[in-house]
mmCIF file of C-alpha atoms in Angstrom:
data_model
loop_
_atom_site.group_PDB
_atom_site.id
_atom_site.type_symbol
_atom_site.label_atom_id
_atom_site.label_comp_id
_atom_site.label_asym_id
_atom_site.label_seq_id
_atom_site.Cartn_x
_atom_site.Cartn_y
_atom_site.Cartn_z
ATOM 1 C CA UNK A 21 11.300 -9.767 -20.745
ATOM 2 C CA UNK A 22 13.704 -10.654 -23.296
ATOM 3 C CA UNK A 23 16.599 -8.838 -20.861
ATOM 4 C CA UNK A 24 14.328 -10.603 -17.717
ATOM 5 C CA UNK A 25 15.103 -14.140 -19.877
ATOM 6 C CA UNK A 26 18.923 -13.202 -20.355
ATOM 7 C CA UNK A 27 19.569 -12.718 -16.592
ATOM 8 C CA UNK A 28 17.485 -15.808 -15.584
ATOM 9 C CA UNK A 29 20.437 -17.471 -18.024
ATOM 10 C CA UNK A 30 23.221 -15.646 -17.084
ATOM 11 C CA UNK A 31 22.215 -16.739 -13.634
ATOM 12 C CA UNK A 32 22.072 -20.064 -14.447
ATOM 13 C CA UNK A 33 25.472 -20.520 -16.196
ATOM 14 C CA UNK A 34 26.875 -18.461 -13.193
ATOM 15 C CA UNK A 35 25.242 -21.519 -10.451
ATOM 16 C CA UNK A 36 26.147 -24.210 -12.740
ATOM 17 C CA UNK A 37 30.189 -22.297 -12.946
ATOM 18 C CA UNK A 38 30.022 -22.071 -9.257
ATOM 19 C CA UNK A 39 29.074 -26.052 -8.866
ATOM 20 C CA UNK A 40 31.455 -27.315 -10.877
ATOM 21 C CA UNK A 41 34.403 -24.715 -9.110
ATOM 22 C CA UNK A 42 33.108 -26.285 -5.689
ATOM 23 C CA UNK A 43 33.517 -29.811 -7.120
ATOM 24 C CA UNK A 44 37.086 -28.776 -8.092
ATOM 25 C CA UNK A 45 37.843 -27.746 -5.072
ATOM 26 C CA UNK A 46 36.180 -31.067 -3.014
ATOM 27 C CA UNK A 47 38.591 -33.074 -5.664
ATOM 28 C CA UNK A 48 41.238 -31.208 -5.012
ATOM 29 C CA UNK A 49 41.035 -32.169 -0.918
ATOM 30 C CA UNK A 50 40.592 -35.638 -1.549
ATOM 31 C CA UNK A 51 43.764 -35.174 -3.625
ATOM 32 C CA UNK A 52 45.819 -33.373 -0.911
ATOM 33 C CA UNK A 53 44.073 -35.743 1.891
ATOM 34 C CA UNK A 54 45.508 -38.657 -0.146
ATOM 35 C CA UNK A 55 48.745 -37.638 -0.579
ATOM 36 C CA UNK A 56 49.510 -36.000 3.419
ATOM 37 C CA UNK A 57 48.403 -40.045 4.422
ATOM 38 C CA UNK A 58 50.040 -41.471 2.370
ATOM 39 C CA UNK A 59 53.284 -39.293 3.997
ATOM 40 C CA UNK A 60 52.220 -40.239 7.182
ATOM 41 C CA UNK A 61 51.689 -43.920 6.527
ATOM 42 C CA UNK A 62 55.737 -44.013 5.140
ATOM 43 C CA UNK A 63 56.789 -42.044 7.283
ATOM 44 C CA UNK A 64 55.460 -44.983 9.706
ATOM 45 C CA UNK A 65 57.330 -47.855 7.337
ATOM 46 C CA UNK A 66 60.239 -45.481 7.356
ATOM 47 C CA UNK A 67 60.056 -45.882 11.029
ATOM 48 C CA UNK A 68 59.335 -50.226 11.357
ATOM 49 C CA UNK A 69 62.175 -50.112 8.946
ATOM 50 C CA UNK A 70 64.413 -48.703 10.506
ATOM 51 C CA UNK A 71 63.833 -50.565 14.111
ATOM 52 C CA UNK A 72 66.824 -52.242 15.875
ATOM 53 C CA UNK A 73 67.153 -56.043 13.994
ATOM 54 C CA UNK A 74 63.954 -58.082 15.085
ATOM 55 C CA UNK A 75 62.511 -55.835 16.918
ATOM 56 C CA UNK A 76 59.578 -54.447 14.390
ATOM 57 C CA UNK A 77 58.435 -51.301 16.687
ATOM 58 C CA UNK A 78 55.845 -49.275 15.857
ATOM 59 C CA UNK A 79 55.995 -45.635 16.505
ATOM 60 C CA UNK A 80 54.442 -44.895 19.911
ATOM 61 C CA UNK A 81 53.546 -41.320 19.513
ATOM 62 C CA UNK A 82 54.309 -38.661 15.871
ATOM 63 C CA UNK A 83 56.593 -36.975 17.548
ATOM 64 C CA UNK A 84 59.122 -40.687 17.120
ATOM 65 C CA UNK A 85 58.176 -40.703 13.214
ATOM 66 C CA UNK A 86 59.386 -36.418 13.727
ATOM 67 C CA UNK A 87 62.265 -37.327 15.343
ATOM 68 C CA UNK A 88 63.782 -40.428 15.545
ATOM 69 C CA UNK A 89 66.633 -41.029 18.349
ATOM 70 C CA UNK A 90 66.476 -44.930 18.536
ATOM 71 C CA UNK A 91 69.837 -45.290 16.719
ATOM 72 C CA UNK A 92 72.272 -42.540 18.749
ATOM 73 C CA UNK A 93 71.300 -40.410 15.677
ATOM 74 C CA UNK A 94 68.332 -38.021 15.178
ATOM 75 C CA UNK A 95 66.334 -39.490 11.290
ATOM 76 C CA UNK A 96 63.323 -37.564 10.482
ATOM 77 C CA UNK A 97 60.917 -39.731 9.330
ATOM 78 C CA UNK A 98 58.446 -37.596 8.560
ATOM 79 C CA UNK A 99 59.667 -33.841 8.489
ATOM 80 C CA UNK A 100 56.861 -31.954 9.025
ATOM 81 C CA UNK A 101 53.060 -32.829 10.119
ATOM 82 C CA UNK A 102 50.787 -30.901 8.077
ATOM 83 C CA UNK A 103 47.014 -30.938 9.272
ATOM 84 C CA UNK A 104 44.216 -33.162 7.542
ATOM 85 C CA UNK A 105 43.117 -30.962 4.550
ATOM 86 C CA UNK A 106 39.875 -31.303 5.635
ATOM 87 C CA UNK A 107 39.523 -29.641 8.693
ATOM 88 C CA UNK A 108 38.786 -32.848 11.127
ATOM 89 C CA UNK A 109 41.810 -33.221 11.971
ATOM 90 C CA UNK A 110 43.849 -37.142 11.904
ATOM 91 C CA UNK A 111 43.346 -39.727 14.549
ATOM 92 C CA UNK A 112 46.101 -42.004 14.759
ATOM 93 C CA UNK A 113 44.823 -45.571 14.931
ATOM 94 C CA UNK A 114 46.541 -48.350 17.422
ATOM 95 C CA UNK A 115 46.565 -52.044 14.971
ATOM 96 C CA UNK A 116 43.460 -53.225 15.306
ATOM 97 C CA UNK A 117 41.630 -49.929 14.856
ATOM 98 C CA UNK A 118 39.890 -49.384 11.314
ATOM 99 C CA UNK A 119 37.778 -46.479 9.296
ATOM 100 C CA UNK A 120 35.477 -45.068 10.639
ATOM 101 C CA UNK A 121 36.155 -46.626 14.883
ATOM 102 C CA UNK A 122 35.298 -49.676 13.248
ATOM 103 C CA UNK A 123 37.965 -52.658 14.240
ATOM 104 C CA UNK A 124 40.034 -54.556 12.225
ATOM 105 C CA UNK A 125 40.073 -58.290 12.090
ATOM 106 C CA UNK A 126 42.231 -59.755 15.447
ATOM 107 C CA UNK A 127 45.511 -60.934 14.971
ATOM 108 C CA UNK A 128 47.038 -57.197 14.217
ATOM 109 C CA UNK A 129 49.778 -57.481 17.028
ATOM 110 C CA UNK A 130 52.539 -55.072 18.670
ATOM 111 C CA UNK A 131 51.111 -51.110 20.308
ATOM 112 C CA UNK A 132 51.813 -48.099 18.865
ATOM 113 C CA UNK A 133 50.681 -46.276 15.557
ATOM 114 C CA UNK A 134 49.798 -48.327 12.950
ATOM 115 C CA UNK A 135 47.490 -45.902 10.819
ATOM 116 C CA UNK A 136 45.899 -42.922 9.941
ATOM 117 C CA UNK A 137 42.585 -41.760 8.894
ATOM 118 C CA UNK A 138 40.992 -38.043 9.102
ATOM 119 C CA UNK A 139 38.348 -37.874 11.600
ATOM 120 C CA UNK A 140 35.841 -36.265 9.043
ATOM 121 C CA UNK A 141 32.403 -37.776 8.600
ATOM 122 C CA UNK A 142 31.479 -35.732 5.014
ATOM 123 C CA UNK A 143 31.601 -38.507 2.248
ATOM 124 C CA UNK A 144 33.418 -38.750 -0.299
ATOM 125 C CA UNK A 145 33.264 -37.757 -3.971
ATOM 126 C CA UNK A 146 31.721 -40.822 -5.743
ATOM 127 C CA UNK A 147 33.316 -41.948 -8.402
ATOM 128 C CA UNK A 148 32.573 -44.322 -11.503
ATOM 129 C CA UNK A 149 31.733 -47.533 -10.128
ATOM 130 C CA UNK A 150 32.995 -46.920 -6.603
ATOM 131 C CA UNK A 151 30.751 -47.731 -3.381
ATOM 132 C CA UNK A 152 30.184 -44.395 -1.501
ATOM 133 C CA UNK A 153 32.738 -44.055 1.524
ATOM 134 C CA UNK A 154 33.561 -41.463 4.457
ATOM 135 C CA UNK A 155 36.091 -40.139 4.227
ATOM 136 C CA UNK A 156 37.508 -41.310 7.386
ATOM 137 C CA UNK A 157 37.153 -45.052 5.819
ATOM 138 C CA UNK A 158 40.045 -43.578 4.002
ATOM 139 C CA UNK A 159 42.702 -45.452 6.328
ATOM 140 C CA UNK A 160 46.623 -44.788 5.430
ATOM 141 C CA UNK A 161 48.784 -47.782 7.267
ATOM 142 C CA UNK A 162 52.468 -48.584 7.627
ATOM 143 C CA UNK A 163 51.802 -51.953 6.303
ATOM 144 C CA UNK A 164 50.537 -50.245 2.742
ATOM 145 C CA UNK A 165 54.750 -48.922 2.124
ATOM 146 C CA UNK A 166 57.561 -51.507 1.285
ATOM 147 C CA UNK A 167 60.910 -51.115 1.035
ATOM 148 C CA UNK A 168 62.219 -51.538 -2.394
ATOM 149 C CA UNK A 169 64.223 -54.563 -2.031
ATOM 150 C CA UNK A 170 67.937 -54.155 -2.758
ATOM 151 C CA UNK A 171 69.236 -55.114 -6.086
ATOM 152 C CA UNK A 172 70.548 -57.904 -6.385
ATOM 153 C CA UNK A 173 74.645 -58.018 -7.086
ATOM 154 C CA UNK A 174 75.298 -58.907 -10.636
ATOM 155 C CA UNK A 175 77.944 -61.033 -12.050
ATOM 156 C CA UNK A 176 80.991 -59.152 -13.053
ATOM 157 C CA UNK A 177 81.975 -58.386 -16.675
ATOM 158 C CA UNK A 178 83.201 -61.233 -18.536
ATOM 159 C CA UNK A 179 85.509 -60.024 -20.963
ATOM 160 C CA UNK A 180 86.539 -61.685 -24.565
#
C-alpha cells in the first residue's frame, strides 16, 4: 500500500514538472514571437526612413526588406526572414488592417506592407492584470519604431 501511495505521489510530481516545462516552452515561443515581430517592424521602419526625400513609401513585398535597390546600392533592412515561432506563419498587414483580420481606424494612407502578425489564433499566456489576448492580436507595425534623432551639435569648448 505504501508503495502504491509513493508511486501515485511520484506521478503527480512528474505531471507538475511536465506542466511547468510546457508553460516555460510557451513563454519562450511568445518571447521569440515578440523578438521576430519587432525585428520585422524595425526593418519596415528602416525601409520607410531610407525612402527618397519626401516619398516615405512602404515596402510592397518582403523581398523589398531583404534587398532594397532604390538607392542604386543594395540595402538589407532585414537580413533573413525567420519563420513564425508559433508555426502558423506570418500575416502581412496593409495600412488599414489590424490583428485577427480586424480593420484599423480609417485614415492610414499608402499601399504596401505596414505591419505583421502571427496567423495563430492560440491564446497567449495570461499575465497578471492583462486581458486574454490571442497571438494574432499581437501586431507589429513599422510606426512603432522610429530612428533616434541626430545628436544636437555641441558648442565648441571655451578655452579659459
